[in-house]
XYZ file of C-alpha atoms in Angstrom:
782
model
C -0.350 19.175 -27.458
C -3.818 17.856 -26.759
C -6.364 20.392 -27.951
C -9.816 20.749 -26.323
C -13.171 21.383 -27.818
C -15.588 24.160 -26.658
C -17.853 22.772 -23.970
C -21.471 23.350 -22.608
C -20.928 23.198 -18.857
C -24.558 24.003 -17.887
C -25.943 21.689 -20.377
C -23.811 18.765 -19.045
C -25.783 18.519 -15.838
C -27.810 15.249 -15.552
C -31.448 15.269 -14.676
C -31.879 14.636 -11.070
C -35.666 14.108 -10.967
C -38.393 12.520 -13.066
C -39.064 8.916 -13.962
C -37.268 6.663 -16.447
C -37.392 3.092 -17.742
C -33.978 1.563 -17.900
C -32.455 -1.884 -18.584
C -30.885 -3.699 -15.687
C -32.887 -3.530 -12.369
C -35.235 -6.176 -11.168
C -37.538 -3.560 -9.708
C -37.960 0.065 -8.851
C -34.869 2.004 -7.862
C -35.131 5.481 -6.241
C -32.219 7.943 -6.291
C -33.051 10.751 -3.793
C -30.861 13.730 -3.418
C -30.328 15.733 -0.218
C -29.384 19.343 0.133
C -25.760 18.522 -0.706
C -26.737 16.537 -3.860
C -25.566 13.367 -2.153
C -27.337 10.357 -3.614
C -29.576 8.170 -1.476
C -30.312 4.884 -3.090
C -33.479 2.923 -2.119
C -34.245 -0.480 -3.642
C -35.797 -3.913 -2.744
C -32.998 -6.250 -3.834
C -29.289 -6.307 -3.220
C -28.520 -6.140 -7.029
C -30.838 -3.114 -7.310
C -29.183 -1.308 -4.542
C -25.752 -1.564 -6.293
C -27.314 -0.901 -9.646
C -28.671 2.423 -8.208
C -25.281 3.243 -6.742
C -23.743 2.725 -10.209
C -26.290 4.840 -12.047
C -25.928 7.606 -9.388
C -22.216 7.627 -9.587
C -22.285 7.819 -13.389
C -24.567 10.803 -13.004
C -22.131 12.604 -10.738
C -18.723 11.211 -11.659
C -18.730 9.771 -15.172
C -15.533 11.553 -16.139
C -13.792 10.145 -13.063
C -15.109 6.712 -13.872
C -13.698 6.849 -17.355
C -10.373 8.423 -16.377
C -9.731 5.887 -13.529
C -10.672 3.032 -15.897
C -8.421 4.340 -18.626
C -5.541 4.709 -16.087
C -5.967 1.159 -14.846
C -5.970 -0.310 -18.368
C -2.950 1.874 -19.590
C -5.221 3.840 -21.832
C -5.024 7.474 -20.505
C -2.740 8.637 -23.248
C -5.493 8.024 -25.660
C -7.205 10.969 -24.049
C -4.202 13.155 -23.085
C -1.068 12.545 -24.887
C 1.396 14.314 -22.366
C 4.557 12.325 -21.233
C 3.099 11.843 -17.824
C 0.191 9.867 -19.201
C 2.383 7.842 -21.524
C 4.657 6.996 -18.567
C 1.641 6.027 -16.374
C 0.201 3.935 -19.159
C 3.424 2.158 -19.611
C 3.652 1.295 -16.042
C 0.057 -0.031 -15.737
C 0.755 -2.082 -18.754
C 3.997 -3.498 -17.322
C 2.236 -4.181 -13.898
C -0.524 -5.959 -15.936
C -3.401 -4.292 -13.924
C -5.893 -5.247 -16.634
C -4.941 -8.989 -16.607
C -4.941 -8.985 -12.813
C -8.362 -7.415 -12.705
C -9.936 -10.003 -15.070
C -8.390 -12.851 -13.044
C -9.475 -11.238 -9.847
C -13.168 -10.949 -11.101
C -13.115 -14.608 -12.315
C -11.866 -15.788 -9.009
C -14.665 -14.130 -7.003
C -17.723 -15.934 -5.681
C -20.900 -15.660 -7.685
C -22.566 -13.176 -5.262
C -19.655 -10.744 -5.558
C -19.538 -11.056 -9.194
C -23.262 -10.272 -9.406
C -22.758 -7.210 -7.222
C -20.002 -5.987 -9.624
C -22.195 -6.715 -12.688
C -25.153 -4.885 -11.172
C -23.032 -1.870 -10.432
C -21.684 -1.896 -14.032
C -25.172 -2.283 -15.376
C -26.192 0.822 -13.441
C -23.266 2.814 -14.956
C -24.312 1.460 -18.476
C -27.970 2.388 -17.842
C -26.842 6.110 -17.464
C -24.608 5.716 -20.531
C -27.596 4.535 -22.526
C -29.498 7.735 -21.392
C -29.613 10.918 -23.476
C -28.024 12.919 -20.700
C -25.319 15.145 -21.968
C -21.716 14.004 -21.208
C -19.460 15.701 -18.665
C -17.528 18.706 -19.898
C -14.262 16.724 -19.949
C -15.565 14.167 -22.359
C -17.152 16.772 -24.364
C -13.831 18.752 -24.553
C -12.046 15.545 -25.663
C -14.751 14.385 -28.020
C -14.837 10.963 -26.381
C -17.839 8.587 -25.762
C -17.213 6.108 -22.854
C -17.234 2.329 -23.681
C -19.772 0.217 -21.766
C -18.598 -1.017 -18.325
C -18.023 -4.643 -17.501
C -17.964 -6.233 -13.994
C -14.325 -6.531 -13.807
C -13.814 -2.829 -14.407
C -14.776 -2.373 -10.639
C -11.757 -4.563 -9.702
C -9.519 -2.447 -12.020
C -10.367 0.941 -10.661
C -9.910 -0.360 -7.174
C -6.503 -1.724 -8.010
C -5.238 1.346 -9.752
C -5.927 3.315 -6.602
C -3.843 0.960 -4.522
C -1.030 -0.764 -6.433
C 0.974 2.406 -6.367
C -0.401 3.250 -2.855
C 1.997 1.139 -0.861
C 5.620 0.411 -0.289
C 7.366 -0.774 -3.300
C 8.715 2.736 -4.288
C 10.060 3.090 -0.658
C 12.020 -0.171 -1.185
C 13.623 1.396 -4.223
C 14.518 4.400 -2.187
C 16.070 2.232 0.551
C 18.079 0.447 -2.112
C 19.573 3.803 -3.097
C 20.295 4.640 0.450
C 22.028 1.310 0.929
C 24.225 1.781 -2.251
C 25.039 5.361 -1.484
C 25.376 5.497 2.305
C 25.301 1.950 3.689
C 22.956 -0.067 5.816
C 22.907 2.355 8.838
C 21.373 5.008 6.576
C 18.466 2.667 5.711
C 17.293 2.595 9.385
C 18.418 6.185 10.070
C 16.066 7.482 7.394
C 12.942 5.786 8.584
C 9.841 7.983 8.563
C 9.265 7.297 12.216
C 12.801 8.111 13.168
C 15.920 6.106 13.484
C 15.779 2.599 14.692
C 17.481 1.260 17.711
C 18.989 -1.721 15.965
C 21.184 -1.490 12.853
C 19.919 -3.284 9.839
C 21.680 -6.516 8.966
C 21.672 -6.846 5.182
C 22.146 -10.494 3.914
C 24.851 -10.903 1.353
C 22.331 -11.987 -1.292
C 20.412 -8.711 -0.802
C 23.634 -6.738 -1.135
C 24.335 -8.573 -4.415
C 20.847 -7.763 -5.732
C 21.235 -4.090 -4.940
C 24.745 -4.181 -6.386
C 23.329 -5.591 -9.648
C 20.867 -2.740 -9.872
C 23.776 -0.312 -9.387
C 26.026 -1.999 -11.925
C 23.275 -1.952 -14.512
C 22.958 1.867 -14.094
C 19.484 1.635 -12.531
C 20.405 3.603 -9.513
C 21.959 6.514 -11.375
C 19.621 9.169 -12.728
C 20.457 10.561 -16.053
C 21.232 14.305 -16.226
C 20.904 16.599 -13.284
C 18.350 16.733 -10.376
C 14.707 16.782 -11.689
C 12.408 19.677 -11.125
C 10.699 18.392 -8.024
C 7.809 20.969 -8.242
C 7.090 19.967 -11.820
C 7.180 16.263 -10.753
C 4.147 17.005 -8.508
C 2.079 18.848 -11.102
C 0.425 15.821 -12.730
C -1.680 14.174 -10.137
C -0.188 15.089 -6.808
C 1.659 13.029 -4.355
C 1.134 9.257 -4.131
C 1.243 9.534 -0.350
C -1.314 8.323 2.101
C -1.873 8.508 5.867
C -5.051 8.719 7.854
C -6.476 9.135 11.329
C -9.086 6.963 13.048
C -10.145 6.450 16.601
C -13.108 5.181 18.446
C -14.207 5.372 22.170
C -16.762 3.187 23.831
C -19.764 4.222 25.836
C -17.997 4.618 29.091
C -16.279 7.700 27.690
C -19.313 9.429 25.827
C -22.176 11.561 26.928
C -24.582 9.337 25.269
C -23.288 5.963 26.657
C -22.664 4.661 23.134
C -19.551 4.468 21.114
C -18.241 7.284 18.911
C -16.042 6.350 15.817
C -14.250 9.139 13.938
C -11.514 9.689 11.428
C -10.253 10.996 8.241
C -8.343 9.408 5.158
C -5.449 11.317 3.670
C -4.910 11.042 -0.113
C -4.124 13.394 -2.918
C -6.616 16.123 -3.556
C -8.360 15.658 -6.899
C -11.281 17.330 -8.839
C -13.506 15.590 -8.281
C -12.616 14.147 -4.844
C -11.420 10.547 -4.749
C -14.297 9.586 -2.360
C -17.943 9.739 -3.129
C -20.638 10.037 -0.399
C -23.565 7.757 -0.743
C -26.561 6.278 1.221
C -27.615 2.731 0.527
C -30.817 1.159 1.697
C -32.741 -2.018 0.847
C -32.632 -5.846 1.190
C -31.071 -5.661 4.654
C -28.675 -2.866 3.737
C -28.999 0.540 5.561
C -25.725 2.394 5.413
C -24.043 5.757 4.535
C -20.456 6.448 3.905
C -17.658 7.188 1.434
C -17.246 4.965 -1.623
C -14.803 4.687 -4.510
C -16.334 5.671 -7.806
C -16.627 2.539 -9.794
C -16.499 0.255 -6.808
C -19.813 -1.003 -5.195
C -20.378 -0.576 -1.559
C -18.612 1.380 1.216
C -15.458 -0.388 1.803
C -13.403 1.955 3.991
C -15.621 4.554 6.018
C -19.288 3.875 6.783
C -22.063 3.522 9.365
C -24.994 1.169 9.058
C -28.068 0.904 11.355
C -26.100 -1.230 13.687
C -22.411 -0.800 13.096
C -19.594 1.648 11.946
C -16.195 1.263 10.554
C -13.141 3.311 9.605
C -9.664 2.555 8.479
C -6.049 3.834 8.252
C -3.117 2.546 6.355
C -1.427 -0.260 8.514
C 1.964 0.599 6.906
C 2.461 -3.048 6.269
C 4.825 -4.506 3.829
C 2.615 -6.372 1.411
C 4.592 -5.635 -1.564
C 8.133 -7.068 -2.172
C 10.581 -6.420 -5.072
C 12.682 -9.188 -6.489
C 15.716 -8.447 -8.518
C 15.726 -10.703 -11.607
C 18.607 -11.629 -13.808
C 17.206 -11.425 -17.375
C 18.606 -12.176 -20.730
C 17.345 -12.225 -24.376
C 17.749 -15.677 -25.826
C 18.437 -14.208 -29.305
C 15.146 -15.595 -30.782
C 12.865 -13.094 -29.251
C 12.211 -14.776 -25.887
C 13.376 -13.554 -22.552
C 14.778 -15.897 -19.952
C 15.119 -15.403 -16.220
C 17.554 -17.059 -13.847
C 16.059 -19.309 -11.095
C 17.257 -21.391 -8.240
C 19.758 -23.957 -9.060
C 21.270 -21.617 -11.795
C 18.595 -22.759 -14.128
C 17.384 -20.391 -16.970
C 13.585 -20.427 -17.507
C 11.481 -18.600 -20.120
C 9.733 -15.422 -18.673
C 6.102 -14.563 -19.639
C 6.763 -11.867 -22.310
C 4.520 -9.904 -24.727
C 4.458 -6.374 -26.191
C 1.692 -3.860 -25.776
C 1.138 -0.574 -27.556
C 0.158 2.489 -25.739
C -1.810 4.699 -28.096
C -0.991 8.440 -27.691
C -3.281 11.197 -28.674
C -1.705 13.433 -31.280
C 1.448 11.471 -30.899
C 3.295 8.365 -32.047
C 2.338 5.014 -30.457
C 4.601 3.543 -27.801
C 5.525 -0.177 -27.526
C 5.989 -1.547 -24.117
C 7.649 -4.829 -23.424
C 5.715 -6.584 -20.512
C 7.815 -9.112 -18.804
C 6.601 -11.203 -15.927
C 8.455 -13.784 -13.749
C 7.375 -16.262 -11.137
C 7.460 -13.393 -8.618
C 5.301 -10.899 -10.598
C 5.521 -8.338 -13.456
C 8.789 -6.503 -14.032
C 8.168 -2.795 -13.373
C 11.724 -1.474 -13.522
C 14.495 -2.389 -16.013
C 14.363 -5.269 -18.422
C 16.370 -7.646 -20.458
C 18.227 -4.791 -22.150
C 19.678 -4.019 -18.717
C 20.410 -7.653 -17.825
C 18.331 -7.048 -14.703
C 14.800 -6.194 -13.920
C 12.722 -5.559 -10.702
C 9.600 -7.725 -10.364
C 6.782 -6.619 -8.163
C 5.149 -9.093 -5.800
C 1.974 -7.701 -4.311
C -0.866 -9.335 -2.544
C -3.129 -7.087 -4.560
C -1.898 -8.562 -7.703
C -1.805 -11.967 -6.186
C -5.354 -11.855 -4.987
C -7.112 -9.040 -6.941
C -10.589 -8.411 -6.283
C -10.507 -10.126 -2.816
C -11.115 -6.888 -0.914
C -14.396 -6.329 -2.940
C -15.550 -9.720 -1.720
C -15.966 -8.073 1.754
C -18.412 -5.428 0.593
C -21.807 -7.017 1.214
C -20.805 -8.728 4.453
C -19.580 -5.391 5.826
C -22.865 -3.596 4.977
C -25.193 -6.303 6.521
C -23.009 -7.032 9.672
C -24.879 -6.466 12.934
C -21.973 -6.396 15.348
C -18.247 -6.008 15.526
C -17.553 -9.737 15.446
C -19.504 -9.939 12.132
C -17.472 -6.940 10.791
C -14.240 -8.820 11.956
C -15.273 -11.852 10.128
C -16.192 -9.827 6.966
C -12.697 -8.342 6.846
C -11.143 -11.828 6.990
C -11.199 -11.805 3.197
C -9.646 -8.377 2.855
C -6.491 -8.330 0.661
C -5.020 -4.912 0.058
C -4.221 -2.354 1.149
C -3.502 -3.638 4.498
C -5.509 -1.572 6.885
C -5.970 -0.697 10.444
C -9.799 -1.190 10.833
C -11.541 0.368 13.889
C -15.056 -1.023 14.536
C -18.046 -0.322 16.808
C -21.590 -1.511 17.131
C -24.691 -0.266 18.869
C -24.355 -2.824 21.747
C -21.360 -0.725 22.963
C -18.490 -2.890 21.623
C -15.522 -1.435 19.984
C -12.675 -3.244 18.308
C -9.482 -3.103 16.208
C -8.051 -5.451 13.751
C -5.439 -5.540 11.013
C -7.173 -6.369 7.786
C -5.236 -7.625 4.762
C -2.892 -10.282 3.476
C 0.717 -9.857 4.504
C 3.193 -12.410 3.196
C 5.497 -14.631 5.291
C 9.037 -14.166 4.169
C 12.422 -13.258 5.534
C 12.590 -9.855 7.132
C 15.156 -8.500 4.618
C 12.602 -8.702 1.872
C 10.320 -6.298 3.844
C 13.172 -3.755 3.706
C 14.833 -3.963 0.381
C 14.783 -5.492 -3.035
C 15.860 -9.099 -2.783
C 17.435 -11.530 -5.284
C 14.854 -13.461 -7.221
C 17.416 -16.122 -8.519
C 17.982 -17.838 -5.108
C 14.499 -18.798 -3.985
C 15.553 -17.855 -0.510
C 13.312 -14.861 -0.313
C 10.165 -16.284 -1.774
C 6.864 -16.044 -0.052
C 5.658 -18.883 2.103
C 2.153 -18.099 2.176
C 0.519 -15.171 4.143
C 0.107 -14.380 7.873
C -3.050 -16.390 9.015
C -5.872 -14.012 9.612
C -6.300 -15.359 13.208
C -2.663 -14.220 13.860
C -3.236 -10.653 12.645
C -3.248 -8.111 15.455
C -6.512 -7.429 17.214
C -7.971 -5.680 20.193
C -11.572 -5.965 21.489
C -12.996 -3.756 24.255
C -9.657 -2.450 25.424
C -9.193 -1.220 28.938
C -9.487 2.564 28.875
C -12.196 2.441 26.413
C -10.434 3.885 23.391
C -8.473 2.861 20.262
C -6.358 5.307 18.241
C -4.632 4.528 14.941
C -2.836 7.173 12.839
C -0.358 5.000 10.907
C 1.862 4.502 13.933
C 3.636 1.310 14.566
C 1.015 -1.413 15.361
C 3.030 -4.242 17.054
C 6.253 -4.472 19.069
C 9.249 -6.699 18.848
C 7.538 -9.596 20.392
C 5.024 -10.121 17.476
C 6.057 -13.335 15.631
C 5.503 -11.947 12.063
C 6.973 -9.163 9.975
C 4.077 -6.783 9.391
C 5.859 -3.490 8.492
C 9.455 -2.099 8.924
C 8.739 1.577 8.735
C 5.600 3.146 10.205
C 4.647 6.895 10.438
C 5.711 8.897 13.462
C 3.423 8.614 16.402
C 3.032 12.382 16.583
C -0.513 12.360 15.196
C -1.564 9.490 17.437
C -0.078 11.211 20.333
C -1.997 14.497 19.645
C -5.282 12.422 19.373
C -4.721 10.646 22.691
C -3.758 13.923 24.257
C -7.135 15.487 23.003
C -9.103 12.528 24.210
C -7.472 12.818 27.533
C -9.435 11.175 30.308
C -12.686 12.662 29.037
C -15.832 10.745 30.057
C -18.571 12.803 28.495
C -17.293 13.068 24.929
C -19.710 14.191 22.172
C -19.752 14.355 18.397
C -18.666 17.890 18.625
C -15.639 16.869 20.767
C -14.495 14.473 18.159
C -14.950 17.032 15.263
C -12.722 19.494 17.314
C -9.949 16.686 17.315
C -10.134 16.887 13.507
C -9.163 20.513 13.830
C -6.063 19.944 15.911
C -3.387 21.966 14.097
C -0.443 21.462 16.497
C 2.665 20.145 14.633
C 5.038 18.319 17.009
C 7.848 18.181 14.468
C 7.641 21.892 13.633
C 7.475 22.656 17.360
C 10.810 20.811 17.684
C 12.235 22.939 14.711
C 10.993 26.098 16.478
C 12.798 25.090 19.596
C 16.110 24.816 17.743
C 15.528 28.265 16.308
C 14.413 29.874 19.532
C 17.740 28.645 21.250
C 19.866 30.755 18.808
C 21.682 33.696 20.227
C 21.878 37.027 18.480
C 25.656 36.267 17.837
C 24.785 32.925 16.251
C 22.356 34.639 13.917
C 24.703 37.388 13.135
C 27.359 34.790 12.187
C 25.130 33.460 9.458
C 25.757 36.824 7.666
C 23.638 38.212 4.921
C 21.280 41.063 4.889
C 18.023 41.913 6.743
C 19.485 41.092 10.094
C 16.613 42.656 11.929
C 14.144 40.306 10.074
C 16.287 37.322 10.965
C 16.153 38.248 14.626
C 12.433 38.957 14.345
C 11.925 35.499 12.777
C 13.688 33.964 15.693
C 11.803 35.910 18.267
C 8.441 34.863 16.669
C 9.316 31.254 17.449
C 10.248 31.854 21.097
C 7.211 30.572 22.977
C 5.229 29.616 19.831
C 2.586 26.998 20.595
C 3.372 24.932 17.430
C -0.089 25.361 16.000
C -0.142 25.688 12.194
C -2.913 28.321 11.922
C -3.428 30.250 8.636
C -3.099 33.684 10.292
C 0.085 32.701 12.201
C 3.326 34.378 11.228
C 5.204 32.003 13.516
C 3.780 29.018 11.595
C 4.818 30.507 8.324
C 8.321 31.111 9.617
C 8.623 27.648 11.034
C 7.523 26.054 7.813
C 10.056 28.200 5.878
C 12.818 27.109 8.126
C 11.824 23.475 7.698
C 11.996 24.056 3.869
C 15.511 25.276 4.125
C 16.563 22.540 6.456
C 15.378 20.122 3.833
C 17.549 21.815 1.214
C 20.596 21.867 3.415
C 20.180 18.128 4.285
C 19.510 17.288 0.640
C 22.610 19.286 -0.481
C 24.777 17.129 1.821
C 23.599 13.808 0.344
C 25.499 12.201 -2.551
C 24.511 13.193 -5.915
C 23.021 9.859 -6.599
C 20.288 10.480 -4.078
C 19.321 14.105 -5.334
C 17.551 12.862 -8.445
C 15.183 10.010 -9.274
C 16.750 7.288 -11.293
C 13.491 5.527 -11.469
C 11.574 8.376 -13.202
C 11.431 6.465 -16.493
C 9.441 3.635 -14.762
C 7.471 5.121 -11.851
C 4.071 6.661 -12.511
C 4.608 10.353 -12.257
C 1.594 10.867 -10.112
C 2.950 8.703 -7.255
C 6.651 9.196 -7.453
C 8.002 10.988 -4.503
C 10.895 13.546 -5.499
C 14.027 13.303 -3.446
C 13.348 16.536 -1.452
C 10.122 15.059 -0.144
C 11.991 11.835 0.765
C 14.199 14.090 2.812
C 11.229 15.907 4.241
C 9.662 12.621 5.313
C 12.597 11.660 7.375
C 13.713 15.103 8.512
C 12.291 15.008 11.995
C 14.024 11.728 12.631
C 17.257 12.920 11.178
C 17.330 16.083 13.274
C 16.566 14.120 16.441
C 19.160 11.560 15.779
C 21.793 14.155 15.031
C 20.729 17.683 16.136
C 22.116 20.258 13.634
C 24.683 22.735 14.744
C 23.558 26.325 15.717
C 25.357 27.474 12.452
C 23.217 25.158 10.306
C 20.010 26.281 11.985
C 21.055 29.925 11.796
C 21.663 29.562 8.038
C 18.383 27.804 7.643
C 16.635 30.937 9.311
C 18.654 33.295 7.113
C 17.603 31.577 3.960
C 14.095 31.390 5.125
C 13.909 35.140 5.617
C 15.401 35.710 2.261
C 12.860 33.360 0.564
C 9.811 34.812 2.510
C 8.059 38.028 1.339
C 8.764 41.203 3.511
C 7.166 40.720 6.892
C 5.159 43.919 6.878
C 3.181 45.154 9.800
C 2.820 42.432 12.600
C 4.566 39.971 10.373
C 1.570 39.683 8.165
C 3.777 38.837 5.211
C 5.011 35.853 6.923
C 1.658 34.250 7.662
C 1.100 30.750 6.904
C -2.202 30.842 5.123
C -1.313 32.875 2.011
C 1.129 30.168 1.027
C -0.971 27.214 2.251
C -4.077 26.825 0.091
C -5.553 24.154 -2.082
C -6.108 23.788 -5.855
C -7.237 20.131 -6.493
C -5.386 18.560 -9.397
C -7.313 17.699 -12.588
C -5.951 15.542 -15.461
C -6.917 18.278 -18.086
C -5.504 21.279 -16.189
C -2.925 23.157 -18.424
C -4.335 22.139 -21.725
C -6.615 25.088 -22.351
C -6.946 28.332 -20.692
C -10.600 28.536 -21.034
C -11.052 24.960 -19.596
C -8.751 25.871 -16.765
C -11.010 28.707 -15.816
C -13.947 26.324 -15.711
C -12.157 24.095 -13.226
C -10.348 26.672 -11.191
C -11.648 25.450 -7.811
C -9.407 26.762 -5.012
C -9.608 27.077 -1.220
C -8.763 30.147 0.874
C -5.859 30.072 3.400
C -5.917 26.767 5.466
C -5.028 25.776 8.899
C -3.020 22.586 9.419
C -0.249 20.849 7.629
C 1.682 17.592 7.256
C 2.191 15.899 10.695
C -0.938 17.626 12.016
C -4.147 15.804 12.869
C -5.714 18.608 10.802
C -4.054 17.161 7.600
C -3.791 19.639 4.862
C -0.475 18.467 3.717
C 2.104 20.454 1.894
C 5.250 18.975 0.334
C 8.018 20.321 2.468
C 11.123 21.276 0.547
C 9.150 21.697 -2.613
C 5.773 23.638 -2.122
C 3.786 25.021 0.704
C 0.615 24.525 -1.311
C -1.644 21.746 0.006
C -1.331 18.514 -2.029
C -2.676 15.852 0.052
C -4.726 15.500 3.257
C -8.133 14.844 4.659
C -10.146 13.652 1.660
C -13.102 12.977 4.019
C -13.832 13.479 7.702
C -16.561 11.723 9.691
C -17.895 11.066 13.098
C -20.229 8.076 13.479
C -22.508 8.072 16.520
C -23.563 4.585 17.563
C -26.177 5.880 20.070
C -28.207 7.877 17.510
C -26.911 8.051 13.951
C -28.916 11.256 13.371
C -26.146 12.849 15.381
C -23.561 11.509 12.943
C -21.653 13.884 10.788
C -19.471 13.916 7.683
C -17.870 16.183 5.181
C -15.702 15.944 1.861
C -13.635 18.526 0.192
C -15.465 20.066 -2.692
C -18.860 18.320 -3.021
C -20.670 15.330 -4.356
C -20.744 16.274 -7.997
C -17.851 16.363 -10.423
C -19.717 18.788 -12.866
C -18.173 22.327 -12.867
C -21.643 23.954 -13.440
C -23.379 21.971 -10.563
C -24.161 23.755 -7.375
C -22.767 20.666 -5.644
C -19.335 20.804 -7.146
C -18.075 22.665 -4.157
C -20.806 23.315 -1.761
C -19.064 21.396 1.065
C -15.784 23.264 0.531
C -16.310 26.162 3.031
C -17.371 23.781 5.744
C -14.473 21.475 4.990
C -11.974 24.264 4.960
C -13.125 25.433 8.435
C -12.943 21.909 9.889
C -16.659 21.636 10.212
C -18.987 18.671 9.608
C -22.448 18.479 8.097
C -25.386 16.224 9.134
C -26.249 12.980 7.308
C -29.834 12.959 6.096
C -31.061 9.612 7.492
C -34.753 10.340 7.750
C -35.579 11.791 4.351
C -34.434 14.194 1.638
C -35.687 17.574 0.652
C -34.139 17.472 -2.866
C -35.287 15.818 -6.098
C -35.938 12.106 -6.651
C -35.327 10.166 -9.851
C -37.402 6.992 -10.203
C -35.872 4.197 -12.353
C -38.244 1.317 -13.426
C -37.164 -1.709 -15.266
C -37.940 -1.896 -19.055
């Protein structure tokens, strides 16, 4: 067990004011802090702007920088020797994130490499200071190593390689093996497809090889799904983003709004920053360790936001592998020829534990992330992010200096991964949408399932040309809404994605926009607070239709409470409000329906056979897979009244006593947030230091107000809106933003959680564009 040293929390706060001489910048850099502790960087050269961003980020988030870099390079177990970190490190070594990051950096143009180098130099300038280290590094007794430019690529990759679709392809393989091809489409997140999936023989053979090697069968019984979520939360993402043009606003200028959905971490995954100088004048949300504002920002002329495009830009190739008896590994290729794989062994160093050797095998398709020669079969990951690492960072500067949507569109032509829906606006009144990212051209079956690597028939044939990616400019109706719903119809000539999110969130945003013609920032902020859950409203409709006799037939005790639960859902409006007993009952019934559906599945689907290979932080336990597809499953084959009544009975048994006015059943007491922290659980005193919690929260999964639980596992909030924003193109002083917690990652800082109350209430705070009232730190070159 990793032991922690005593820490000085108050003494760890970095100095926010004064003057210093530091190595790295070409001229003076100012880091001004507003009332929220958000850093505003002022410099006279592009390099110095990003130097200042690096320095400020290290001031506020040095622990996060170190942890993400260690994760990317497969070195987190050097800090914390728990099995979860060892498993995560082994995956990142097998996936060769470090090698890809170096290659990606080397392939970038000189300007982008200089930006990464300047950002790293800013981090290193802080490391060279005598400021105390964050409490996490104090507790572990660790001093960070200097940063290098390629580390920015690494921390970007580690946030996205496990962010996409390869794990869903493994889940579909299990569905195919256990239930057949119809189940693959029936269990889509957006509901059952109209057309059955035709699985080519070669794909069936590939999945059969995984099954015969034992890779589709989990050892032992079902895993503890709640424990599986305890490490770093769900690797699940969604987002909302929408834009309206001036014909629909009170000001006559566009409004662009949205919120990204990721796991809640302490500190938050996003970092608010203002950058100004050398033609740059923008504010937005950055990734700590990555220069610029890649996803959500506003400049003096433009604004941008993104959601996940749900594109299939990662494929899995089942490889036939064998040891040649002399220490080499061979892989079967087209024409039944055996070729040498790229193989080496790396060692994961484990704090307070024995080192673990990891065999790293790569084929022509990519690194082998599941299985290996000892199984005779392995699964290789082909990902545009590993194929073109660093490419997305090449967009950073062009985004920041773009003056209109056409220039933003051109800047995003270099974007690689994740494949995003980008919504854009400028101060001339133009709005636009584009898919940004590289999506491979290949047979459609490869977008659905693992495919054979030995035939050559499913190999990539380049990527979809940027000019052929979906785009919309100045649409009739003056609005664009994207919430991970399907982007294109059957007539689109390329395979972008095969399973999108339900259109429910997008439908709610459209409904809230209505035909409004005088929309304001406040109107858009109110859309963020839309807590109506269409899927749970459909569950409530099933419950409300139950007769007293059908409820009585379910048996059990507390019959009065069962009827009361039913009655609460009669006429319920579907809003997941913290003080709503009906919302609490609906969520509890959903949990029991997940359990009933899961219990009817074959045993092979009730545990995760890939647990030895998947990073625990992004593995989705089987109950959550069921929960993702539940709405579509129930709509495709409505449950009998007996099943619904049983779910209600079980929900009442699981819930606390209702008490007066159903107060014991209210949603909020079960629905609250405690952000995950990598060191939580190691030491009681340290846990008390980082015990940051919310009160009861409105919203849930499938709501626009995304405070997402993990249905079937826990009602606590695990993922959701890790930022919210409304960008006003008429007067950016009216723009608003918010983040859960706050700008700082230091437990003793007043800015650790000073935005939390506003975020919990669904409120936004102003951006300080005109000046700051807080301290200023002046950095001059040595």
